[in-house]
mmCIF file of C-alpha atoms in Angstrom:
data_model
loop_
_atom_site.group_PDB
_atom_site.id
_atom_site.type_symbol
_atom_site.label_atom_id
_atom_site.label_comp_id
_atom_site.label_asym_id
_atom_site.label_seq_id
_atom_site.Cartn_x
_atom_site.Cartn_y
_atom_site.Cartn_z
ATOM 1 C CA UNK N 1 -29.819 30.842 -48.395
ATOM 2 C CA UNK N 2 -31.629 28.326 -46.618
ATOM 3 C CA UNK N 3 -32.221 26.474 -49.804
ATOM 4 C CA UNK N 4 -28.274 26.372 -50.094
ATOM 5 C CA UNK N 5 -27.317 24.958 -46.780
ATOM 6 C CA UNK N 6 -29.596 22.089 -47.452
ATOM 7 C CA UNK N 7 -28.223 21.483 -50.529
ATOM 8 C CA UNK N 8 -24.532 21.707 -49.403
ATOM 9 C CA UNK N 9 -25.773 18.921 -46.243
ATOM 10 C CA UNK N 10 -27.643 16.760 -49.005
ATOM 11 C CA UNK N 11 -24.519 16.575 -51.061
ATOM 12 C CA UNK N 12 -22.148 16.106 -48.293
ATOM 13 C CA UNK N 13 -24.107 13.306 -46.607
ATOM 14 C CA UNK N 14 -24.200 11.717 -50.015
ATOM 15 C CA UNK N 15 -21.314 11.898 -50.055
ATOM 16 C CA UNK N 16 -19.460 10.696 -46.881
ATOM 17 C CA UNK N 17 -22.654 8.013 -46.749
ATOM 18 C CA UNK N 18 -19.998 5.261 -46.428
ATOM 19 C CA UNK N 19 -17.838 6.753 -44.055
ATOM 20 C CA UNK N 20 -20.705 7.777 -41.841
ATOM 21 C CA UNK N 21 -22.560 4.860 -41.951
ATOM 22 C CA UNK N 22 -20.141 2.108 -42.649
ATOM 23 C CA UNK N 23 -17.498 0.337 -40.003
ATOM 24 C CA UNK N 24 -14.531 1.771 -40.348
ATOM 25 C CA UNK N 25 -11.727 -0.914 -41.520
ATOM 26 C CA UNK N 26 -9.077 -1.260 -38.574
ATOM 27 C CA UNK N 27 -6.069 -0.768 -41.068
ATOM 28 C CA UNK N 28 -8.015 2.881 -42.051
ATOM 29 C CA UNK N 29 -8.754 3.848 -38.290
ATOM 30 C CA UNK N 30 -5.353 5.399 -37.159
ATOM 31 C CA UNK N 31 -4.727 7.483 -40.670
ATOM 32 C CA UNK N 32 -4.994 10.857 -40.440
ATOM 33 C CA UNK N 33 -6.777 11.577 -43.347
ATOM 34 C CA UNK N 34 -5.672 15.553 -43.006
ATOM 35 C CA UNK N 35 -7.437 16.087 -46.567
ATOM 36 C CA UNK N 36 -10.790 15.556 -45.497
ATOM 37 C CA UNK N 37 -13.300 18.676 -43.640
ATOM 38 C CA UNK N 38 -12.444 18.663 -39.554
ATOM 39 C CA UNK N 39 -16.732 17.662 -40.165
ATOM 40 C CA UNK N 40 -15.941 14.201 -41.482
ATOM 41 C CA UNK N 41 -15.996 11.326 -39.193
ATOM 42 C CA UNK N 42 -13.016 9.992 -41.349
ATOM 43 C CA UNK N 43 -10.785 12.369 -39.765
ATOM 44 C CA UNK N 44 -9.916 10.047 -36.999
ATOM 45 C CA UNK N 45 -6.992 11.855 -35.643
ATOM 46 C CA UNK N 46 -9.447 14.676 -34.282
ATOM 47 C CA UNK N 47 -11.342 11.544 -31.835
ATOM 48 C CA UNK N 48 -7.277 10.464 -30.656
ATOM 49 C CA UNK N 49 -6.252 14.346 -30.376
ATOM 50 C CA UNK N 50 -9.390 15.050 -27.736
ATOM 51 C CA UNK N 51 -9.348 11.921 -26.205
ATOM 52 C CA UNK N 52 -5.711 12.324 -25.025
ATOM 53 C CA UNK N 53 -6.246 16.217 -24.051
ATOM 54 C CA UNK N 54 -8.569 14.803 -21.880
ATOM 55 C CA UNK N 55 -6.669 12.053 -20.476
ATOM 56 C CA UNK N 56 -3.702 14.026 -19.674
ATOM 57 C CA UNK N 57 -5.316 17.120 -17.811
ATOM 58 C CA UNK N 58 -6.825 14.481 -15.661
ATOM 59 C CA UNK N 59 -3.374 12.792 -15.257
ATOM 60 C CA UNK N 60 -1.921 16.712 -14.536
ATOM 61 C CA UNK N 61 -5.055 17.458 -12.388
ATOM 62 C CA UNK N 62 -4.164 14.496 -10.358
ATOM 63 C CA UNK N 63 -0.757 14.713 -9.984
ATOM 64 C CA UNK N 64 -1.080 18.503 -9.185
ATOM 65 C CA UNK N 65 -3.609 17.117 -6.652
ATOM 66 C CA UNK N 66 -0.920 15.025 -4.985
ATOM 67 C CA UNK N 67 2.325 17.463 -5.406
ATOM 68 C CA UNK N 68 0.132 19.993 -3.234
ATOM 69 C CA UNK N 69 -0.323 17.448 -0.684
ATOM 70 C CA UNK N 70 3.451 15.769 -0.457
ATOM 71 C CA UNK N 71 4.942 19.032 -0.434
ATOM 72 C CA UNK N 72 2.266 21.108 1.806
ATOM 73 C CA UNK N 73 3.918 22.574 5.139
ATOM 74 C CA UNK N 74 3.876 20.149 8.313
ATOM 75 C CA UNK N 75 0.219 20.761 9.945
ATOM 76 C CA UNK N 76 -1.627 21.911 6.470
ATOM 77 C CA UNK N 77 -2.389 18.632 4.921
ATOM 78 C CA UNK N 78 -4.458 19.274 1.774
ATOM 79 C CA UNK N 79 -6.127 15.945 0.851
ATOM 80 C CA UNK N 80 -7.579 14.680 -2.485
ATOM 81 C CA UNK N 81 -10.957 16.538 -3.461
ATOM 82 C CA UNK N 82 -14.367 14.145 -3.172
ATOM 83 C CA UNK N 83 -14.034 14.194 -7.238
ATOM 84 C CA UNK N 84 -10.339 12.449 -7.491
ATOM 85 C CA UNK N 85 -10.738 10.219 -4.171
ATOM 86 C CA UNK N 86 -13.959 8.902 -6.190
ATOM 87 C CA UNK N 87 -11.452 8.229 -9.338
ATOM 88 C CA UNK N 88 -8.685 6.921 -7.469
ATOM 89 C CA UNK N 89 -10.706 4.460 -5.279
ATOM 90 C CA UNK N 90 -12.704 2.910 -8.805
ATOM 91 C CA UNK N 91 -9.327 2.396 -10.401
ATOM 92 C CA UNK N 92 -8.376 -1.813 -10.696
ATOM 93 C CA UNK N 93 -5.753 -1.240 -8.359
ATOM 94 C CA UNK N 94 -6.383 -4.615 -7.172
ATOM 95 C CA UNK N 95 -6.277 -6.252 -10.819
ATOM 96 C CA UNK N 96 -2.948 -4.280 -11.660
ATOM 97 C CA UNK N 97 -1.392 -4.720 -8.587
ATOM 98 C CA UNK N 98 -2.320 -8.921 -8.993
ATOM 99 C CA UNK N 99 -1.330 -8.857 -12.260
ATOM 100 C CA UNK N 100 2.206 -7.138 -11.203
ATOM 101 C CA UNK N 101 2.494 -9.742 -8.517
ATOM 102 C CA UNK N 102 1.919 -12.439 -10.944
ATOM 103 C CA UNK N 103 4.221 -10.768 -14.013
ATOM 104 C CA UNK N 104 7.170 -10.288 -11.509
ATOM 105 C CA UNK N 105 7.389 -13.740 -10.171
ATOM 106 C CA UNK N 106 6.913 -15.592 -13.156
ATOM 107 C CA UNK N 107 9.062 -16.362 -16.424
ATOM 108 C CA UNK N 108 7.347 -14.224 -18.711
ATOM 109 C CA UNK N 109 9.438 -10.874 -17.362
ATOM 110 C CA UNK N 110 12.311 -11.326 -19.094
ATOM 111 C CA UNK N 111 16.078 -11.605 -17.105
ATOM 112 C CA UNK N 112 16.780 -8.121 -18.351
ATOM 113 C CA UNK N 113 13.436 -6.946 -17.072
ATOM 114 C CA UNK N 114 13.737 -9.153 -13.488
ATOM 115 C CA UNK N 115 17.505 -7.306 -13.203
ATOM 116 C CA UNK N 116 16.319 -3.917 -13.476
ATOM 117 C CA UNK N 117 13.931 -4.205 -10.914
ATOM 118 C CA UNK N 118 16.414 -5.590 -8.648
ATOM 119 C CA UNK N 119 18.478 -2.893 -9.418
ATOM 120 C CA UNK N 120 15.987 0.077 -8.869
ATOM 121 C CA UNK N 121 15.306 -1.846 -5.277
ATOM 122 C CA UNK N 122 18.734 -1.243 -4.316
ATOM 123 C CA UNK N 123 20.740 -4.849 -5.534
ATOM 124 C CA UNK N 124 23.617 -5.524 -8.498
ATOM 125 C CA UNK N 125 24.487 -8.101 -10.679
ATOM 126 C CA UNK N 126 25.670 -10.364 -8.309
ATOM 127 C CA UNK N 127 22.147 -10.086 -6.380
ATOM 128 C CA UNK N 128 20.074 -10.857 -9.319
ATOM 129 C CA UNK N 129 22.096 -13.840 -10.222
ATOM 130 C CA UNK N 130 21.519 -15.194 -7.478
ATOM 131 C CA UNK N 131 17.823 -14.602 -6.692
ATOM 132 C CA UNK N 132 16.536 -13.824 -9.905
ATOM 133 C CA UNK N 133 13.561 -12.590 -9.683
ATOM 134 C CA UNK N 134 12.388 -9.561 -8.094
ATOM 135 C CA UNK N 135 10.208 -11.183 -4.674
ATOM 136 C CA UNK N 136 13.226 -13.821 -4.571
ATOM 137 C CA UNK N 137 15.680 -10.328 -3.556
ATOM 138 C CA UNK N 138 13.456 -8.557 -1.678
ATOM 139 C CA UNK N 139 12.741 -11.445 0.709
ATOM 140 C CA UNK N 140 16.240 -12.660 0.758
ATOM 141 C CA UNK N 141 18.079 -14.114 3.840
ATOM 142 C CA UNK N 142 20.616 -11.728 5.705
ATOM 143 C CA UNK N 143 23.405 -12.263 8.163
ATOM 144 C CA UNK N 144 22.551 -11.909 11.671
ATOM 145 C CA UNK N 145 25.018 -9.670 12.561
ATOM 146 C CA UNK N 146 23.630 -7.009 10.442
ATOM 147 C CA UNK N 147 20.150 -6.833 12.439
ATOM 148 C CA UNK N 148 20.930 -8.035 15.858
ATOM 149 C CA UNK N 149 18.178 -8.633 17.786
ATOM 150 C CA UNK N 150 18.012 -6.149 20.743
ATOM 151 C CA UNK N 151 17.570 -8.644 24.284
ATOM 152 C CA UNK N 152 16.689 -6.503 26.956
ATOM 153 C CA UNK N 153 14.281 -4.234 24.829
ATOM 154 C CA UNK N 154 10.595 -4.668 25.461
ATOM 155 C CA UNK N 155 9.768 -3.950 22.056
ATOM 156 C CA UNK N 156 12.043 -4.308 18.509
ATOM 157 C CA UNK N 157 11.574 -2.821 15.318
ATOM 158 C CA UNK N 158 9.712 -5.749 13.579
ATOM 159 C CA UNK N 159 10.825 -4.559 10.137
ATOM 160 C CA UNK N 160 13.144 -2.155 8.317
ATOM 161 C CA UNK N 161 11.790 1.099 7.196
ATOM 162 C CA UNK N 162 10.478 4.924 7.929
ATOM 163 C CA UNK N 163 8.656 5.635 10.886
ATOM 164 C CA UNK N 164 5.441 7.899 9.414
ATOM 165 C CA UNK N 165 4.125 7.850 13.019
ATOM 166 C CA UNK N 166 4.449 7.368 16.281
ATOM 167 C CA UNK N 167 1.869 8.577 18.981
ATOM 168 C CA UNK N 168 0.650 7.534 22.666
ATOM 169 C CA UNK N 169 -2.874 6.704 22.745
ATOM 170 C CA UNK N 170 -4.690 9.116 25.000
ATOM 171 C CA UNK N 171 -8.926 7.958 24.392
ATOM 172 C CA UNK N 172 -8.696 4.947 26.133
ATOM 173 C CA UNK N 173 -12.104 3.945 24.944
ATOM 174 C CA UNK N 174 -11.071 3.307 21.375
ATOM 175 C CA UNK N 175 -7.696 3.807 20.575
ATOM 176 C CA UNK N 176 -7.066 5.728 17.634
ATOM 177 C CA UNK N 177 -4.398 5.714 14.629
ATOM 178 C CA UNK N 178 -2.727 8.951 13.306
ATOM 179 C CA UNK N 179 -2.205 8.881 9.620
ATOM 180 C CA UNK N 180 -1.334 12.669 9.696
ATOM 181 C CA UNK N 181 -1.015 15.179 12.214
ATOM 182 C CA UNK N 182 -4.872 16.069 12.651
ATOM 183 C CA UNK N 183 -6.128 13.249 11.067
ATOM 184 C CA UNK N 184 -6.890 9.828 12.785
ATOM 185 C CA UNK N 185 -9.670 7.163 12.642
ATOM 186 C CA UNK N 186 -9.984 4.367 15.229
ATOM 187 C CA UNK N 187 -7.712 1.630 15.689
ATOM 188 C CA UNK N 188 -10.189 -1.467 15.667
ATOM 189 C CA UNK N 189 -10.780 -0.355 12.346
ATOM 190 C CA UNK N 190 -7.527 -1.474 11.304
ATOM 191 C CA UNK N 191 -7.110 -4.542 13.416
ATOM 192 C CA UNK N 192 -10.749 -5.859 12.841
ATOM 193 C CA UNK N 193 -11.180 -6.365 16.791
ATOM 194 C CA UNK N 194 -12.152 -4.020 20.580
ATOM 195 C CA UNK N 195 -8.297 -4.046 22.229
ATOM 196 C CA UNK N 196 -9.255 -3.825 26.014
ATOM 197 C CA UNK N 197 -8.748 -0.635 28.147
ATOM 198 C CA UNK N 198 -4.949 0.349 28.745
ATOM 199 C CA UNK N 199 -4.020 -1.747 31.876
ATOM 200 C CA UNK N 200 -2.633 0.320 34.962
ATOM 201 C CA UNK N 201 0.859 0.943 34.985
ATOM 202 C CA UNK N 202 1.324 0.321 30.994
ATOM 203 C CA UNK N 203 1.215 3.224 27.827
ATOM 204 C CA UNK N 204 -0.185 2.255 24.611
ATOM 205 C CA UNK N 205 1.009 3.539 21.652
ATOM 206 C CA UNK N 206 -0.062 3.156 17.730
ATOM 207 C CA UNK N 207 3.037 3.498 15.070
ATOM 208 C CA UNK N 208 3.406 3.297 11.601
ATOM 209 C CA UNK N 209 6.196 2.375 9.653
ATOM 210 C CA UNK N 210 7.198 1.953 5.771
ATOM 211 C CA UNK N 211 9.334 -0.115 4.361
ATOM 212 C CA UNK N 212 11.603 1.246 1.448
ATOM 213 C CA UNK N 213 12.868 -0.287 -1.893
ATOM 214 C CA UNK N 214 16.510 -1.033 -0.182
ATOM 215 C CA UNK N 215 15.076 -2.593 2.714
ATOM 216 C CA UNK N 216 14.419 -6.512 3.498
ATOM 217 C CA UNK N 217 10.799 -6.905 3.137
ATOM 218 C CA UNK N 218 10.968 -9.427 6.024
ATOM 219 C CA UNK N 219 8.640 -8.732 9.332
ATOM 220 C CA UNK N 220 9.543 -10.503 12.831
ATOM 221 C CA UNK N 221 8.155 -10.665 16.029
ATOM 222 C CA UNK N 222 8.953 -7.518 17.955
ATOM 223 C CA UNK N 223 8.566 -9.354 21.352
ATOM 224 C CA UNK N 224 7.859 -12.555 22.688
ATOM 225 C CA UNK N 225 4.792 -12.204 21.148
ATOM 226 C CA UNK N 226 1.741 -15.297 21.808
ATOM 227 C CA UNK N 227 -0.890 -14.687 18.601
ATOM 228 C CA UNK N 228 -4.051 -14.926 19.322
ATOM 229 C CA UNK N 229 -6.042 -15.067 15.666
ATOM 230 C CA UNK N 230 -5.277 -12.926 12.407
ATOM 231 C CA UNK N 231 -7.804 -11.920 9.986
ATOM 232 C CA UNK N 232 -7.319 -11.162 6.411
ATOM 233 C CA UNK N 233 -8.989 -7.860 5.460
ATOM 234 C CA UNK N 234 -10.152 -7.442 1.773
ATOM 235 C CA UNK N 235 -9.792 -4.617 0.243
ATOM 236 C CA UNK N 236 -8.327 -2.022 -2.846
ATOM 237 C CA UNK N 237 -4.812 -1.793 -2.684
ATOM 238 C CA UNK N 238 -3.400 2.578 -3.296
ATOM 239 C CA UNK N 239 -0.373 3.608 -3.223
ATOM 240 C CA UNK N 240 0.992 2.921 0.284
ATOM 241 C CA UNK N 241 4.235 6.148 0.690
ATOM 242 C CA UNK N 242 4.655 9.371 3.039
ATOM 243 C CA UNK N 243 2.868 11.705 -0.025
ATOM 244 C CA UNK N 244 0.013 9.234 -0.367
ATOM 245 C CA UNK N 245 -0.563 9.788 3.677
ATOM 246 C CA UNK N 246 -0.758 12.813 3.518
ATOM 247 C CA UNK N 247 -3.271 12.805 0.287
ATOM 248 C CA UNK N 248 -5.681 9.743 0.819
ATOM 249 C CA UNK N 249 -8.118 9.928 3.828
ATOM 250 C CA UNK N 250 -8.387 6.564 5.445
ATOM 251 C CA UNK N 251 -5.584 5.366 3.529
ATOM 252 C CA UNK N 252 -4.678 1.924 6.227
ATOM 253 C CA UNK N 253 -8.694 1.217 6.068
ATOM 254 C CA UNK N 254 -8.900 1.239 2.159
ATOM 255 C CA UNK N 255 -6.300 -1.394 1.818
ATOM 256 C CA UNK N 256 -6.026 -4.992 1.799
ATOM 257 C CA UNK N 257 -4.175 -6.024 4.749
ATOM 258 C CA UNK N 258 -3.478 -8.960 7.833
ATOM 259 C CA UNK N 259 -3.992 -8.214 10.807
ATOM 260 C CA UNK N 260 -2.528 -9.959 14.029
ATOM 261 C CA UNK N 261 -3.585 -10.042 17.493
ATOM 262 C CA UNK N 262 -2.463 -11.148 20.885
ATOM 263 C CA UNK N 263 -0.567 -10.788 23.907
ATOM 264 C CA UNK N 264 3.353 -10.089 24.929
ATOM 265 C CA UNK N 265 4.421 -13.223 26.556
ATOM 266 C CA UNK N 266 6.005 -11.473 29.475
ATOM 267 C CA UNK N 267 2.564 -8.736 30.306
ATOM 268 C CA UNK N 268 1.239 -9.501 33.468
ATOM 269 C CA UNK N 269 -2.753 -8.488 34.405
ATOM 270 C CA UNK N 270 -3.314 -5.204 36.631
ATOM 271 C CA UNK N 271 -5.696 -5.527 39.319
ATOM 272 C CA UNK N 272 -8.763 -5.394 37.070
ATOM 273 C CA UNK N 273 -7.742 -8.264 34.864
ATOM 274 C CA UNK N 274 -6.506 -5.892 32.313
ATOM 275 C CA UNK N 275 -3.377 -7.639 29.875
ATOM 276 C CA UNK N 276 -1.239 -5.679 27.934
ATOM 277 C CA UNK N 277 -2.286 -6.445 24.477
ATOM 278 C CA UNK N 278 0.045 -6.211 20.499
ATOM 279 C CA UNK N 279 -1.525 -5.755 17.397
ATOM 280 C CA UNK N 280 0.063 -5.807 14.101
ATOM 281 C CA UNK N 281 -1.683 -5.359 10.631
ATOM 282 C CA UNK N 282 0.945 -5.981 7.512
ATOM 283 C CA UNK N 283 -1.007 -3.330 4.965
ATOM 284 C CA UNK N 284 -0.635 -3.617 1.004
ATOM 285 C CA UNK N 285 -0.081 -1.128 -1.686
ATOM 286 C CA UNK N 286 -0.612 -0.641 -4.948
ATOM 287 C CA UNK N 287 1.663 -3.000 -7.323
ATOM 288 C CA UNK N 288 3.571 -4.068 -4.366
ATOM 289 C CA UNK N 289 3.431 -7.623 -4.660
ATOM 290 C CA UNK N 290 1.597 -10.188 -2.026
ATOM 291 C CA UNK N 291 2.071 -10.932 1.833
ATOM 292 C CA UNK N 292 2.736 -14.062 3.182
ATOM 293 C CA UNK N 293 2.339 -15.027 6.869
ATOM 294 C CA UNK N 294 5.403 -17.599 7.459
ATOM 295 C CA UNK N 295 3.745 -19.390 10.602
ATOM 296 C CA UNK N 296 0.234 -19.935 8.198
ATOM 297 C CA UNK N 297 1.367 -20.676 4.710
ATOM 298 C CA UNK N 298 -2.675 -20.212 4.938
ATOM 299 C CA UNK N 299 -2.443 -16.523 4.788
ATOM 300 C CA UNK N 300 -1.798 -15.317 1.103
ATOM 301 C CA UNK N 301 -2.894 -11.948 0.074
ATOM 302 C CA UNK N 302 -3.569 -10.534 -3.159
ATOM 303 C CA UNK N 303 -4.287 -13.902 -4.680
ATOM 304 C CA UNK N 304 -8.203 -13.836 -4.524
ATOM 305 C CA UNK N 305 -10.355 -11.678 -6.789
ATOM 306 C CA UNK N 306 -13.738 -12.765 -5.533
ATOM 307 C CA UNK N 307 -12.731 -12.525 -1.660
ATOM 308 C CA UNK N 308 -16.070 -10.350 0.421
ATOM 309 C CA UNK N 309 -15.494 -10.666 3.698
ATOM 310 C CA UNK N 310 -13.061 -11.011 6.288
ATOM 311 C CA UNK N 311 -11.570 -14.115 7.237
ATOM 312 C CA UNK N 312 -10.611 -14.707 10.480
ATOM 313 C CA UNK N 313 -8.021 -17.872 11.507
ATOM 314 C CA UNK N 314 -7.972 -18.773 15.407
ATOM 315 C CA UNK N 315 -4.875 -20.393 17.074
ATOM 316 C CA UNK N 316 -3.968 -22.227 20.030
ATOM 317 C CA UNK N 317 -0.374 -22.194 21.420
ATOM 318 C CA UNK N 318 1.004 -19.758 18.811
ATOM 319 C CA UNK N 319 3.809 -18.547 20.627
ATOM 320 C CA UNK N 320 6.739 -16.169 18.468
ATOM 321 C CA UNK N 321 10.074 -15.627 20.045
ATOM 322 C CA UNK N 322 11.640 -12.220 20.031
ATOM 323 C CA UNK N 323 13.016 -11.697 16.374
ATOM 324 C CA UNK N 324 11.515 -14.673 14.912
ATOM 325 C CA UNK N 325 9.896 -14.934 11.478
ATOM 326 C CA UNK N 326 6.246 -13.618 11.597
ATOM 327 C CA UNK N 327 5.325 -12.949 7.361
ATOM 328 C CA UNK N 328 7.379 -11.392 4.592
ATOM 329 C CA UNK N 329 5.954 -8.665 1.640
ATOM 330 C CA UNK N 330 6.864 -10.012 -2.016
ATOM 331 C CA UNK N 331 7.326 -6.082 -2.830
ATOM 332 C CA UNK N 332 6.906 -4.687 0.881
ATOM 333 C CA UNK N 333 4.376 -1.804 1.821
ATOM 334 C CA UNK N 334 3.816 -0.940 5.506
ATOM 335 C CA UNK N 335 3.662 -2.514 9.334
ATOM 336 C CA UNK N 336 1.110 -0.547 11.912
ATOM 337 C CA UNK N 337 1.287 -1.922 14.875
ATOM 338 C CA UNK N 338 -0.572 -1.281 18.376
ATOM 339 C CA UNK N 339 1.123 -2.246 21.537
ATOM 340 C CA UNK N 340 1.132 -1.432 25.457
ATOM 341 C CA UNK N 341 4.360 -1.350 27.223
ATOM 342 C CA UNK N 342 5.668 0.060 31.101
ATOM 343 C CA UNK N 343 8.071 2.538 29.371
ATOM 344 C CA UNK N 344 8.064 5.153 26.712
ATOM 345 C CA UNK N 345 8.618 4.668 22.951
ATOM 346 C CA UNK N 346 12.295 5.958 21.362
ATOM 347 C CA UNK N 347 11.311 6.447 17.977
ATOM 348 C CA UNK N 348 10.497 9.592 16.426
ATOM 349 C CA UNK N 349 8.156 9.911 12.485
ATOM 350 C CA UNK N 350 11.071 10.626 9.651
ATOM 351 C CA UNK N 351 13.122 7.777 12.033
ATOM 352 C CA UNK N 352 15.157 5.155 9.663
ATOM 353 C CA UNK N 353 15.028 2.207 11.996
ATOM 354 C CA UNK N 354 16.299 -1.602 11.534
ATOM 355 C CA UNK N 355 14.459 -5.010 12.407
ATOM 356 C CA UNK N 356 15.609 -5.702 15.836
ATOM 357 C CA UNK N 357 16.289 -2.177 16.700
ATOM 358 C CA UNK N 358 15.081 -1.323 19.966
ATOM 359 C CA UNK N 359 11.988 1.309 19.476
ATOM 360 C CA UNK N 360 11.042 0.868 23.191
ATOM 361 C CA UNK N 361 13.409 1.764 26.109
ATOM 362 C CA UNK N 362 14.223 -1.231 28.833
ATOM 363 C CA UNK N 363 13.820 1.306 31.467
ATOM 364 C CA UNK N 364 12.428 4.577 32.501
ATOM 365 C CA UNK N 365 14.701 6.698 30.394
ATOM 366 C CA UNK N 366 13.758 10.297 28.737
ATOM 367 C CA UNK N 367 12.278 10.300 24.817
ATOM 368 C CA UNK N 368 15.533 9.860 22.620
ATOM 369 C CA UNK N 369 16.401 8.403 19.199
ATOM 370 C CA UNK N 370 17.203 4.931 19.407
ATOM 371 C CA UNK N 371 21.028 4.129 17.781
#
């Protein structure tokens, strides 16, 4: 018997000598070969057949992973297992998200292609002929009247989208950030800088809020707002949406982002010194184009591979007026934004709010949705 089987292996390495030991020709490597042993290396289609089992239970693994978490009950956020948060953070986002950013502003998408993005973000025919390309829409100039700027409010929505939080800061020693209910890392971690203690007299409040395909991907100032520095934070760029949130710990710290600092205009010291203080960080996401700050042409995101470490621009007499221009998202992601004002916030997570939209009331009036 044993005499046998080595005489079968002799003659069937003698055999397949070429195919074993020889390159396979590219023009050869995709044919089936269905006549040959499931033993012979010739059989290619075996290699694609396991290769893409494995590739899409990983792909079903994932996305079961993330269905669990979207659609989990209010208060049981399941996040992503050690094992997939590994995968998902060592994916290029960053190079497919540049490369998107460079393929939809750029003539090699063709005009069919450029439309039907501006379609699925909410535009017609008319729109793309008269942006035509994708950035060009979602940037675009609107008519005043359709987001007035609120006058008396201390605070304005500084960009359309979905309120995924909104929470009053209670450890005034490092103000923290709620992602998700029960889940919250510290504020400075976003921003890049301490904010001072709360002054007397004022409520501080972190918010987050995401803009969606239909909206402008514009961001203004949501007070009369004097900017101290902002510092661009490298990073990866995930998938920035309510279901990634919910699914990603430390989702706002992972990302590439720009982050502003400063002071309201009109805040006035307590007796300690204290000033009221606004921070704003502009986050990215994953394929969703790059930010621009419009008072620093400077301030480009997504644009450098190689870029380690923070950079951090100072600035003298940098003073915003309410509603005025403050960046824009080329493909828009998310605004968080810390601030300290006398009265309570009027916006409530699952809000759809407007830019200039009061989210702030201009007197001591109960928690309400703002019109």
């Amino acid at each position: 018997t044993v005499s046998v089987l080595y005489w079968r292996l002799e003659h069937q390495l003698r055999c397949d000598r070429t195919t074993m030991f020889a390159r396979t020709a590219a023009r050869r490597y995709f044919k089936s070969n269905k006549h040959l042993g499931y033993s012979n290396p010739a059989r290619r289609w075996v290699n694609h057949q396991v290769f893409a089992g494995i590739v899409l239970t990983w792909f079903g693994v994932v996305s079961a992973s993330y269905a669990q978490a979207k659609y989990a009950p209010v208060g049981e956020e399941r996040f992503a297992g050690s094992l997939v948060e590994i995968f998902i953070t060592w994916m290029p986002a960053a190079f497919l998200s540049r490369f998107y950013a460079e393929l939809i502003d750029s003539e090699f998408l063709p005009a069919q292609g450029q439309r039907m993005l501006i379609r699925w973000y909410g535009g017609s025919d008319e729109d793309f002929e008269r942006y035509k390309t994708l950035p060009a829409y979602v940037k675009r100039d609107f008519e005043p009247d359709s987001r007035p700027v609120h006058p008396k409010a201390y605070y304005v929505a500084p960009c359309d989208g979905t309120v995924l939080s909104c929470v009053e800061m209670t450890q005034e020693d490092r103000p923290q950030l709620v992602q998700v209910k029960g889940h919250h890392y510290p504020m400075d971690s976003i921003l890049r800088t301490r904010p001072t203690l709360t002054p007397r007299g004022y409520k501080r409040y972190s918010t987050v809020i995401q803009l969606d395909r239909e909206d402008v991907h514009r961001v203004c100032a949501p007070t009369e707002y004097d900017v101290s520095f902002s510092t661009h934070i490298p990073g990866t760029l995930l998938p920035i949406s309510l279901g990634a949130s919910r699914w990603m710990r430390q989702l706002y710290l992972t990302n590439e982002r720009v982050a502003l600092f400063g002071k309201p205009m009109w805040g006035r010291p307590d007796k300690s010194g204290r000033e009221p203080v606004l921070g704003m960080a502009l986050v990215g996401g994953l394929c969703k184009g790059r930010i621009r700050m419009d008072f620093d042409e400077r301030v480009v995101t997504n644009i450098e591979a190689n870029l380690l470490a923070a950079v951090r621009r100072m600035y003298q007499n940098c003073h915003l007026n309410r509603g005025a221009p403050v960046g824009h998202f080329e493909v828009g992601s998310a605004v968080v934004m810390l601030f300290d004002t006398p009265y309570d916030a009027i916006i409530e997570p699952g809000q759809r709010i407007k830019m200039g939209q009061p989210i702030v009331a201009s007197g001591p009036v109960q928690k309400q949705a703002a019109a």
